[in-house]
mmCIF file of C-alpha atoms and ligand atoms in Angstrom:
data_model
loop_
_atom_site.group_PDB
_atom_site.id
_atom_site.type_symbol
_atom_site.label_atom_id
_atom_site.label_comp_id
_atom_site.label_asym_id
_atom_site.label_seq_id
_atom_site.Cartn_x
_atom_site.Cartn_y
_atom_site.Cartn_z
ATOM 1 C CA MET A 182 14.862 -8.645 -22.957
ATOM 2 C CA SER A 183 14.421 -8.896 -19.278
ATOM 3 C CA LYS A 184 11.315 -7.421 -17.593
ATOM 4 C CA ASP A 185 11.064 -4.328 -15.561
ATOM 5 C CA ARG A 186 10.967 -4.762 -12.016
ATOM 6 C CA VAL A 187 8.237 -3.481 -9.607
ATOM 7 C CA LEU A 188 8.445 -3.349 -5.818
ATOM 8 C CA SER A 189 5.874 -2.444 -3.383
ATOM 9 C CA GLY A 190 4.913 -2.768 0.365
ATOM 10 C CA ILE A 191 1.941 -2.600 2.646
ATOM 11 C CA GLN A 192 1.708 -2.439 6.391
ATOM 12 C CA PRO A 193 0.124 -5.161 8.357
ATOM 13 C CA THR A 194 -1.378 -2.780 10.796
ATOM 14 C CA ASN A 195 -4.837 -4.023 11.045
ATOM 15 C CA GLY A 196 -6.527 -7.348 10.803
ATOM 16 C CA SER A 197 -7.852 -6.321 7.462
ATOM 17 C CA PHE A 198 -6.899 -4.178 4.437
ATOM 18 C CA HIS A 199 -9.381 -1.527 3.275
ATOM 19 C CA LEU A 200 -10.745 -0.687 -0.022
ATOM 20 C CA GLY A 201 -8.227 2.315 -0.472
ATOM 21 C CA ASN A 202 -5.362 -0.231 -0.023
ATOM 22 C CA TYR A 203 -6.901 -2.473 -2.504
ATOM 23 C CA LEU A 204 -7.827 0.017 -5.388
ATOM 24 C CA GLY A 205 -4.981 2.250 -4.698
ATOM 25 C CA ALA A 206 -2.407 -0.385 -4.777
ATOM 26 C CA VAL A 207 -3.052 -4.015 -4.401
ATOM 27 C CA LYS A 208 -5.209 -4.383 -7.519
ATOM 28 C CA GLN A 209 -2.231 -3.031 -9.582
ATOM 29 C CA TRP A 210 0.132 -5.312 -7.998
ATOM 30 C CA VAL A 211 -1.988 -8.230 -9.176
ATOM 31 C CA GLU A 212 -1.940 -7.089 -12.665
ATOM 32 C CA LEU A 213 1.726 -6.017 -12.673
ATOM 33 C CA GLN A 214 2.696 -9.758 -11.600
ATOM 34 C CA ASN A 215 1.784 -10.763 -15.042
ATOM 35 C CA THR A 216 4.030 -8.390 -16.840
ATOM 36 C CA HIS A 217 6.847 -7.577 -14.531
ATOM 37 C CA ASP A 218 9.363 -9.136 -12.105
ATOM 38 C CA ALA A 219 7.352 -8.212 -9.203
ATOM 39 C CA PHE A 220 8.447 -7.999 -5.472
ATOM 40 C CA TYR A 221 5.795 -7.495 -2.876
ATOM 41 C CA CYS A 222 6.489 -7.211 0.940
ATOM 42 C CA VAL A 223 4.443 -7.090 3.975
ATOM 43 C CA VAL A 224 6.376 -4.199 5.874
ATOM 44 C CA ASP A 225 6.149 -5.416 9.422
ATOM 45 C CA LEU A 226 9.106 -3.148 10.591
ATOM 46 C CA HIS A 227 7.131 -0.248 9.374
ATOM 47 C CA ALA A 228 4.162 -1.319 11.480
ATOM 48 C CA LEU A 229 6.411 -1.097 14.553
ATOM 49 C CA THR A 230 6.173 2.506 14.444
ATOM 50 C CA SER A 231 2.735 2.623 15.716
ATOM 51 C CA SER A 232 3.606 0.238 18.736
ATOM 52 C CA PRO A 233 1.163 -2.618 18.004
ATOM 53 C CA ASP A 234 0.433 -5.312 20.534
ATOM 54 C CA PRO A 235 2.978 -8.198 19.588
ATOM 55 C CA LYS A 236 0.352 -10.936 19.375
ATOM 56 C CA GLU A 237 -1.704 -8.787 17.008
ATOM 57 C CA LEU A 238 1.165 -7.884 14.914
ATOM 58 C CA HIS A 239 1.983 -11.698 14.626
ATOM 59 C CA GLN A 240 -1.386 -12.534 13.587
ATOM 60 C CA ASN A 241 -1.988 -9.579 11.378
ATOM 61 C CA THR A 242 1.050 -10.282 9.392
ATOM 62 C CA LEU A 243 -0.115 -13.743 8.453
ATOM 63 C CA THR A 244 -3.739 -12.339 7.889
ATOM 64 C CA SER A 245 -2.007 -9.836 5.422
ATOM 65 C CA VAL A 246 -0.163 -12.504 3.543
ATOM 66 C CA ALA A 247 -3.421 -14.647 3.282
ATOM 67 C CA GLN A 248 -5.343 -11.490 2.158
ATOM 68 C CA LEU A 249 -2.911 -10.587 -0.566
ATOM 69 C CA ILE A 250 -2.954 -14.109 -2.018
ATOM 70 C CA ALA A 251 -6.841 -14.142 -1.870
ATOM 71 C CA LEU A 252 -6.722 -10.675 -3.618
ATOM 72 C CA GLY A 253 -4.940 -12.270 -6.589
ATOM 73 C CA LEU A 254 -1.188 -12.377 -5.798
ATOM 74 C CA ASP A 255 0.304 -15.728 -6.931
ATOM 75 C CA PRO A 256 3.499 -16.651 -5.127
ATOM 76 C CA ASP A 257 4.649 -18.597 -8.341
ATOM 77 C CA ARG A 258 4.485 -15.191 -10.480
ATOM 78 C CA CYS A 259 5.780 -12.765 -7.868
ATOM 79 C CA THR A 260 7.999 -12.618 -4.796
ATOM 80 C CA LEU A 261 5.884 -12.439 -1.648
ATOM 81 C CA PHE A 262 7.816 -11.879 1.500
ATOM 82 C CA VAL A 263 7.918 -10.296 4.836
ATOM 83 C CA GLN A 264 10.244 -7.295 5.362
ATOM 84 C CA SER A 265 11.924 -8.345 8.655
ATOM 85 C CA HIS A 266 12.843 -11.717 6.982
ATOM 86 C CA VAL A 267 15.351 -9.746 4.873
ATOM 87 C CA PRO A 268 17.795 -8.021 7.119
ATOM 88 C CA ALA A 269 19.321 -6.071 4.218
ATOM 89 C CA HIS A 270 16.262 -3.640 4.308
ATOM 90 C CA ASN A 271 17.535 -2.339 8.003
ATOM 91 C CA GLN A 272 21.145 -2.414 6.790
ATOM 92 C CA LEU A 273 20.524 -0.150 3.772
ATOM 93 C CA ALA A 274 18.142 1.868 5.818
ATOM 94 C CA TRP A 275 20.854 3.105 7.890
ATOM 95 C CA VAL A 276 23.042 4.136 4.956
ATOM 96 C CA MET A 277 20.007 6.094 3.661
ATOM 97 C CA GLU A 278 19.579 7.843 6.899
ATOM 98 C CA CYS A 279 23.174 9.001 6.888
ATOM 99 C CA LEU A 280 22.378 10.489 3.259
ATOM 100 C CA THR A 281 19.279 12.279 4.404
ATOM 101 C CA GLY A 282 19.107 15.911 5.691
ATOM 102 C CA PHE A 283 17.230 16.456 8.806
ATOM 103 C CA GLY A 284 15.207 19.231 7.250
ATOM 104 C CA GLU A 285 14.530 17.207 4.286
ATOM 105 C CA ALA A 286 13.067 14.369 6.489
ATOM 106 C CA SER A 287 11.253 16.955 8.645
ATOM 107 C CA ARG A 288 9.199 18.007 5.546
ATOM 108 C CA MET A 289 7.574 14.642 4.986
ATOM 109 C CA THR A 290 3.755 15.317 5.330
ATOM 110 C CA GLN A 291 3.168 11.896 6.935
ATOM 111 C CA PHE A 292 5.729 12.625 9.756
ATOM 112 C CA LYS A 293 4.442 16.415 10.075
ATOM 113 C CA ASP A 294 0.814 15.291 10.366
ATOM 114 C CA LYS A 295 1.644 12.617 12.893
ATOM 115 C CA SER A 296 3.945 14.903 14.925
ATOM 116 C CA GLN A 297 1.415 17.557 14.990
ATOM 117 C CA LYS A 298 -1.235 15.121 16.374
ATOM 118 C CA VAL A 299 0.863 13.806 19.162
ATOM 119 C CA GLY A 300 3.644 16.312 19.792
ATOM 120 C CA ASN A 301 7.553 16.370 19.368
ATOM 121 C CA GLU A 302 7.978 14.685 22.771
ATOM 122 C CA ARG A 303 5.884 11.752 22.161
ATOM 123 C CA ILE A 304 6.450 11.061 18.505
ATOM 124 C CA GLY A 305 8.784 8.083 17.715
ATOM 125 C CA VAL A 306 11.928 8.535 15.940
ATOM 126 C CA GLY A 307 10.870 5.680 13.815
ATOM 127 C CA VAL A 308 8.147 7.650 12.299
ATOM 128 C CA PHE A 309 10.844 10.336 11.410
ATOM 129 C CA THR A 310 13.183 7.643 9.772
ATOM 130 C CA TYR A 311 10.178 5.726 8.286
ATOM 131 C CA PRO A 312 10.545 7.262 4.705
ATOM 132 C CA MET A 313 14.380 6.164 4.755
ATOM 133 C CA LEU A 314 13.508 2.478 5.461
ATOM 134 C CA MET A 315 10.963 2.703 2.619
ATOM 135 C CA ALA A 316 13.589 4.106 0.325
ATOM 136 C CA ALA A 317 15.731 1.132 1.245
ATOM 137 C CA ASP A 318 12.788 -1.314 0.557
ATOM 138 C CA ILE A 319 12.806 0.042 -2.833
ATOM 139 C CA LEU A 320 16.332 0.635 -3.882
ATOM 140 C CA LEU A 321 17.624 -2.715 -2.756
ATOM 141 C CA TYR A 322 15.635 -4.308 -5.562
ATOM 142 C CA GLN A 323 16.504 -1.944 -8.065
ATOM 143 C CA ALA A 324 13.008 -1.359 -8.829
ATOM 144 C CA ASN A 325 11.905 0.458 -11.873
ATOM 145 C CA GLN A 326 8.281 1.117 -10.755
ATOM 146 C CA VAL A 327 6.522 1.311 -7.392
ATOM 147 C CA PRO A 328 2.714 0.781 -7.430
ATOM 148 C CA VAL A 329 1.116 2.724 -4.646
ATOM 149 C CA GLY A 330 -1.582 5.325 -3.817
ATOM 150 C CA GLU A 331 -1.377 8.935 -4.130
ATOM 151 C CA ASP A 332 -0.435 9.435 -0.404
ATOM 152 C CA GLN A 333 2.956 7.758 -1.012
ATOM 153 C CA ARG A 334 4.020 10.187 -3.786
ATOM 154 C CA GLN A 335 6.318 12.350 -1.527
ATOM 155 C CA HIS A 336 7.981 9.220 -0.227
ATOM 156 C CA ILE A 337 8.885 8.057 -3.826
ATOM 157 C CA GLU A 338 10.245 11.539 -4.576
ATOM 158 C CA LEU A 339 12.488 11.326 -1.517
ATOM 159 C CA THR A 340 13.654 7.865 -2.602
ATOM 160 C CA ARG A 341 14.395 9.217 -5.969
ATOM 161 C CA ASP A 342 16.293 12.025 -4.594
ATOM 162 C CA LEU A 343 18.334 9.732 -2.325
ATOM 163 C CA ALA A 344 19.158 7.197 -5.162
ATOM 164 C CA GLN A 345 20.420 10.099 -7.299
ATOM 165 C CA ARG A 346 22.390 11.602 -4.503
ATOM 166 C CA PHE A 347 24.117 8.271 -3.850
ATOM 167 C CA ASN A 348 24.799 7.623 -7.503
ATOM 168 C CA SER A 349 26.289 11.027 -7.958
ATOM 169 C CA THR A 350 28.554 10.664 -4.892
ATOM 170 C CA TYR A 351 29.729 7.110 -5.114
ATOM 171 C CA GLY A 352 28.966 6.259 -8.817
ATOM 172 C CA GLN A 353 26.180 4.292 -10.608
ATOM 173 C CA THR A 354 24.412 1.969 -8.080
ATOM 174 C CA PHE A 355 20.783 2.299 -7.964
ATOM 175 C CA THR A 356 18.061 2.190 -10.555
ATOM 176 C CA ILE A 357 15.887 5.517 -10.219
ATOM 177 C CA PRO A 358 12.381 4.359 -9.399
ATOM 178 C CA GLU A 359 9.125 5.845 -10.643
ATOM 179 C CA GLY A 360 5.824 5.939 -8.844
ATOM 180 C CA TYR A 361 3.106 3.866 -10.520
ATOM 181 C CA ILE A 362 0.100 5.840 -9.595
ATOM 182 C CA LEU A 363 -3.200 5.450 -11.335
ATOM 183 C CA LYS A 364 -5.432 8.404 -11.961
ATOM 184 C CA ALA A 365 -8.677 6.650 -10.776
ATOM 185 C CA GLY A 366 -8.428 4.893 -7.468
ATOM 186 C CA ALA A 367 -5.231 6.289 -6.299
ATOM 187 C CA LYS A 368 -7.103 8.048 -3.500
ATOM 188 C CA ILE A 369 -10.336 6.488 -2.254
ATOM 189 C CA TYR A 370 -12.007 8.688 0.284
ATOM 190 C CA ASP A 371 -13.831 8.110 3.651
ATOM 191 C CA LEU A 372 -17.501 7.281 3.122
ATOM 192 C CA GLN A 373 -18.419 9.697 5.921
ATOM 193 C CA ASP A 374 -16.012 12.426 5.091
ATOM 194 C CA PRO A 375 -15.178 12.167 1.401
ATOM 195 C CA THR A 376 -12.698 15.012 1.425
ATOM 196 C CA SER A 377 -10.250 12.984 3.584
ATOM 197 C CA LYS A 378 -8.587 9.711 2.460
ATOM 198 C CA MET A 379 -10.031 6.356 3.527
ATOM 199 C CA SER A 380 -7.767 5.371 6.473
ATOM 200 C CA LYS A 381 -7.498 3.082 9.377
ATOM 201 C CA SER A 382 -6.337 6.084 11.625
ATOM 202 C CA ALA A 383 -9.624 8.034 11.034
ATOM 203 C CA ASP A 384 -11.405 9.058 13.954
ATOM 204 C CA SER A 385 -14.454 7.007 13.179
ATOM 205 C CA LEU A 386 -14.555 3.705 11.426
ATOM 206 C CA SER A 387 -18.036 4.203 9.939
ATOM 207 C CA GLY A 388 -16.540 5.434 6.748
ATOM 208 C CA LEU A 389 -14.012 2.739 6.203
ATOM 209 C CA ILE A 390 -14.834 -0.348 4.018
ATOM 210 C CA GLU A 391 -12.634 -3.356 5.270
ATOM 211 C CA ILE A 392 -11.952 -6.268 2.937
ATOM 212 C CA LEU A 393 -12.644 -8.824 5.697
ATOM 213 C CA GLU A 394 -15.781 -7.193 7.117
ATOM 214 C CA THR A 395 -19.070 -8.975 6.871
ATOM 215 C CA PRO A 396 -21.386 -8.051 3.848
ATOM 216 C CA GLU A 397 -24.066 -6.903 6.488
ATOM 217 C CA VAL A 398 -21.722 -4.286 8.126
ATOM 218 C CA ASN A 399 -20.297 -3.084 4.726
ATOM 219 C CA THR A 400 -23.826 -2.684 3.299
ATOM 220 C CA LYS A 401 -24.944 -0.720 6.193
ATOM 221 C CA LYS A 402 -21.883 1.548 5.974
ATOM 222 C CA ILE A 403 -22.290 2.213 2.210
ATOM 223 C CA LYS A 404 -26.016 2.754 2.626
ATOM 224 C CA SER A 405 -25.190 5.440 5.120
ATOM 225 C CA ALA A 406 -22.528 7.020 3.046
ATOM 226 C CA VAL A 407 -22.524 10.887 2.928
ATOM 227 C CA THR A 408 -23.890 12.153 -0.176
ATOM 228 C CA ASP A 409 -24.131 15.613 -1.652
ATOM 229 C CA THR A 410 -26.803 18.126 -2.317
ATOM 230 C CA GLY A 411 -28.978 17.608 -5.560
ATOM 231 C CA ARG A 412 -30.166 14.102 -6.791
ATOM 232 C CA GLU A 413 -27.990 13.286 -9.868
ATOM 233 C CA ILE A 414 -25.551 10.606 -10.130
ATOM 234 C CA LYS A 415 -22.601 12.542 -11.493
ATOM 235 C CA PHE A 416 -19.080 12.551 -11.434
ATOM 236 C CA ASP A 417 -17.881 15.970 -10.028
ATOM 237 C CA GLU A 418 -15.130 15.704 -7.345
ATOM 238 C CA LYS A 419 -15.510 19.394 -6.378
ATOM 239 C CA GLU A 420 -19.247 19.581 -6.141
ATOM 240 C CA LYS A 421 -20.232 16.128 -5.393
ATOM 241 C CA PRO A 422 -17.236 14.367 -3.607
ATOM 242 C CA GLY A 423 -19.407 11.795 -1.888
ATOM 243 C CA ILE A 424 -21.116 10.573 -5.000
ATOM 244 C CA SER A 425 -17.738 10.773 -7.192
ATOM 245 C CA ASN A 426 -16.174 8.500 -4.521
ATOM 246 C CA LEU A 427 -18.790 5.996 -4.844
ATOM 247 C CA LEU A 428 -18.731 6.139 -8.704
ATOM 248 C CA THR A 429 -14.849 5.486 -8.549
ATOM 249 C CA ILE A 430 -15.265 2.566 -6.290
ATOM 250 C CA TYR A 431 -18.458 1.093 -8.353
ATOM 251 C CA SER A 432 -16.497 1.561 -11.646
ATOM 252 C CA ALA A 433 -13.100 -0.060 -10.277
ATOM 253 C CA LEU A 434 -14.933 -3.122 -9.013
ATOM 254 C CA SER A 435 -17.496 -3.711 -11.749
ATOM 255 C CA GLY A 436 -15.109 -2.730 -14.652
ATOM 256 C CA SER A 437 -17.846 -0.258 -16.155
ATOM 257 C CA LYS A 438 -16.886 3.002 -17.193
ATOM 258 C CA VAL A 439 -18.012 6.190 -14.963
ATOM 259 C CA ALA A 440 -19.847 7.513 -17.964
ATOM 260 C CA ASP A 441 -21.809 4.176 -18.395
ATOM 261 C CA ILE A 442 -22.717 4.146 -14.771
ATOM 262 C CA GLU A 443 -23.932 7.829 -14.799
ATOM 263 C CA LYS A 444 -26.324 6.723 -17.866
ATOM 264 C CA GLU A 445 -27.552 3.650 -16.111
ATOM 265 C CA PHE A 446 -28.577 5.686 -12.941
ATOM 266 C CA GLU A 447 -30.079 8.533 -14.900
ATOM 267 C CA GLY A 448 -33.296 9.514 -13.217
ATOM 268 C CA LYS A 449 -32.708 7.417 -10.331
ATOM 269 C CA GLY A 450 -31.938 8.693 -6.731
ATOM 270 C CA TYR A 451 -29.073 8.196 -4.364
ATOM 271 C CA GLY A 452 -30.793 5.461 -2.600
ATOM 272 C CA ASP A 453 -30.907 3.063 -5.716
ATOM 273 C CA PHE A 454 -27.328 3.871 -6.470
ATOM 274 C CA LYS A 455 -26.005 3.346 -2.934
ATOM 275 C CA GLY A 456 -27.784 -0.167 -2.893
ATOM 276 C CA ALA A 457 -26.202 -1.033 -6.303
ATOM 277 C CA VAL A 458 -22.626 -0.091 -4.921
ATOM 278 C CA ALA A 459 -23.334 -2.085 -1.799
ATOM 279 C CA GLU A 460 -24.123 -4.993 -3.794
ATOM 280 C CA VAL A 461 -21.106 -4.702 -6.125
ATOM 281 C CA VAL A 462 -18.720 -4.249 -3.322
ATOM 282 C CA THR A 463 -20.153 -7.133 -1.037
ATOM 283 C CA ASN A 464 -20.286 -9.603 -4.104
ATOM 284 C CA TYR A 465 -16.661 -8.710 -4.999
ATOM 285 C CA LEU A 466 -15.376 -9.211 -1.538
ATOM 286 C CA ALA A 467 -17.273 -12.196 -0.272
ATOM 287 C CA PRO A 468 -15.044 -14.837 -2.086
ATOM 288 C CA ILE A 469 -11.804 -13.024 -0.955
ATOM 289 C CA ARG A 470 -13.144 -13.265 2.794
ATOM 290 C CA LYS A 471 -13.839 -16.724 2.392
ATOM 291 C CA GLN A 472 -10.366 -17.600 0.887
ATOM 292 C CA THR A 473 -8.535 -15.689 3.299
ATOM 293 C CA LEU A 474 -10.065 -17.566 6.176
ATOM 294 C CA GLU A 475 -9.460 -20.777 4.504
ATOM 295 C CA LEU A 476 -5.630 -19.894 3.915
ATOM 296 C CA LEU A 477 -5.337 -18.934 7.496
ATOM 297 C CA ASP A 478 -6.443 -22.458 8.610
ATOM 298 C CA ASP A 479 -3.190 -23.587 6.930
ATOM 299 C CA ARG A 480 -0.466 -21.877 8.630
ATOM 300 C CA SER A 481 2.388 -24.142 7.515
ATOM 301 C CA HIS A 482 1.365 -23.418 3.818
ATOM 302 C CA LEU A 483 1.722 -19.611 4.361
ATOM 303 C CA GLU A 484 5.169 -20.079 6.298
ATOM 304 C CA LYS A 485 6.455 -22.137 3.243
ATOM 305 C CA ILE A 486 5.379 -19.404 0.798
ATOM 306 C CA LEU A 487 7.328 -16.734 3.065
ATOM 307 C CA LYS A 488 10.284 -18.849 3.448
ATOM 308 C CA ALA A 489 10.632 -19.295 -0.337
ATOM 309 C CA GLY A 490 9.805 -15.569 -0.762
ATOM 310 C CA ALA A 491 12.364 -14.417 1.557
ATOM 311 C CA GLN A 492 15.049 -16.712 -0.104
ATOM 312 C CA LYS A 493 14.213 -15.130 -3.436
ATOM 313 C CA ALA A 494 14.352 -11.653 -2.158
ATOM 314 C CA GLU A 495 17.431 -11.941 -0.178
ATOM 315 C CA VAL A 496 19.393 -13.010 -3.349
ATOM 316 C CA VAL A 497 18.625 -9.599 -4.945
ATOM 317 C CA ALA A 498 18.857 -7.567 -1.875
ATOM 318 C CA ASP A 499 22.152 -8.821 -0.547
ATOM 319 C CA LYS A 500 23.868 -8.054 -3.925
ATOM 320 C CA THR A 501 22.734 -4.537 -3.738
ATOM 321 C CA LEU A 502 23.722 -4.205 -0.176
ATOM 322 C CA ALA A 503 27.187 -5.677 -0.775
ATOM 323 C CA ASP A 504 27.738 -3.113 -3.647
ATOM 324 C CA VAL A 505 26.670 -0.262 -1.339
ATOM 325 C CA TYR A 506 28.894 -1.350 1.492
ATOM 326 C CA ASN A 507 31.760 -1.518 -0.894
ATOM 327 C CA LYS A 508 31.050 1.740 -2.615
ATOM 328 C CA VAL A 509 30.844 3.677 0.741
ATOM 329 C CA GLY A 510 34.050 2.186 2.041
ATOM 330 C CA LEU A 511 33.113 -0.450 4.471
ATOM 331 C CA ILE A 512 35.551 -3.434 4.345
ATOM 332 C CA PRO A 513 34.086 -6.992 3.671
ATOM 333 C CA ARG A 514 34.172 -9.374 6.637
ATOM 334 C CA GLY A 515 36.056 -11.738 4.488
HETATM 335 P P1 TYM B 729 0.047 1.516 3.707
HETATM 336 O O1 TYM B 729 0.394 0.456 4.265
HETATM 337 O O2 TYM B 729 -0.352 2.786 4.472
HETATM 338 O O3 TYM B 729 -0.821 1.405 2.410
HETATM 339 C C1 TYM B 729 -0.618 0.437 1.496
HETATM 340 C C2 TYM B 729 -1.030 0.967 -0.014
HETATM 341 O O4 TYM B 729 -2.221 1.453 -0.034
HETATM 342 C C3 TYM B 729 -2.391 2.763 -0.418
HETATM 343 N N1 TYM B 729 -3.408 3.563 0.012
HETATM 344 C C4 TYM B 729 -4.583 4.084 -0.559
HETATM 345 N N2 TYM B 729 -4.734 4.198 -1.892
HETATM 346 C C5 TYM B 729 -5.862 4.926 -2.310
HETATM 347 N N3 TYM B 729 -6.727 5.484 -1.424
HETATM 348 C C6 TYM B 729 -6.538 5.325 -0.126
HETATM 349 N N4 TYM B 729 -7.461 5.980 0.745
HETATM 350 C C7 TYM B 729 -5.360 4.609 0.345
HETATM 351 N N5 TYM B 729 -4.862 4.343 1.605
HETATM 352 C C8 TYM B 729 -3.796 3.618 1.386
HETATM 353 C C9 TYM B 729 -1.065 3.387 -0.144
HETATM 354 O O5 TYM B 729 -0.730 4.509 -0.970
HETATM 355 C C10 TYM B 729 -0.119 2.277 -0.335
HETATM 356 O O6 TYM B 729 0.216 2.054 -1.650
HETATM 357 N N6 TYM B 729 4.701 3.542 3.244
HETATM 358 C C11 TYM B 729 3.776 2.527 2.800
HETATM 359 C C12 TYM B 729 4.344 0.971 2.732
HETATM 360 C C13 TYM B 729 5.634 0.884 2.268
HETATM 361 C C14 TYM B 729 6.023 0.851 0.963
HETATM 362 C C15 TYM B 729 7.312 0.491 0.873
HETATM 363 C C16 TYM B 729 5.335 0.955 -0.355
HETATM 364 C C17 TYM B 729 6.741 0.491 2.937
HETATM 365 N N7 TYM B 729 7.792 0.395 2.062
HETATM 366 C C18 TYM B 729 8.199 0.425 -0.419
HETATM 367 C C19 TYM B 729 6.009 1.009 -1.469
HETATM 368 C C20 TYM B 729 7.343 0.671 -1.437
HETATM 369 C C21 TYM B 729 2.400 2.586 3.595
HETATM 370 O O7 TYM B 729 2.453 2.959 4.684
HETATM 371 O O8 TYM B 729 1.456 1.914 2.898
#
């Protein structure tokens, strides 16, 4: 029997990914490459929606690839590629846009949030059509599952709707994908504001743990994380969001169960606990940071991996695109 397929993507927006990206998504990508036919892409076209500096985008895309490998992706066990290297993503995105209602796209929370922040005059049309490009990313590969964090749930719902709409209009074409969203780790919160998700676009970076940051800076950020009233180390998202977030992080990186960690810290204070979290996080990230920097020293090796990845991805993507173009009535070039 053939394996189920997974696809996911990550934006190369900053030099470094953050702990939310890792625990919400990439950690699952690493596991799924052992059991699934896995396709993972660095979505550089999506990153254009935030108008990055060209040199930075170029460098951040390579840093993203190096980081994904250092975090555990193995190009021999998964297809790792850059979105813009496979033109079918843009080509299918147009078909998806023609299938999407204006109101439907306007209801996407990420678009609503961003347009409220900068206003309708200044928000790019790319932010509006972003979810249709994401739907194309997924549907081109006939993915069964899409490992992502909680914040992508609505985009996956839209992808499912579009796939169903296309199939019922033009005949069976797309696999209907499901989100693969874990309970623990699907939403890692900002250390300074533990009711908001950890994000690069937060007003302050003091609550953000970056994978490539030095151990000193990350230790300082964790030790100054906002905690809650009381003294107990107990998982209670409502009453103790700060401590619960640190417990989630500690548990995911150490492999210990939350209940066992609570026991271990019985009678101890927040200071002891934060020190232990800082140690687990920095010990976990140190070799990843080192390997990323080493991989970045050998650019031609990274480029070779990306070339092979794009070639493998293209075979699958082009087949789906040809089927879609044929079904909607476009004539082949011949
Ligand atoms: P992006 O680049 O913002 O984030 C990459 C992945 O990290 C997850 N994530 C989080 N998980 C837990 N807690 C957090 N605080 C946190 N912050 C981010 C995201 O859910 C995501 O899984 N639109 C996507 C990229 C994309 C994509 C795709 C994903 C483009 N095409 C096709 C899947 C399939 C995005 O902006 O992710």
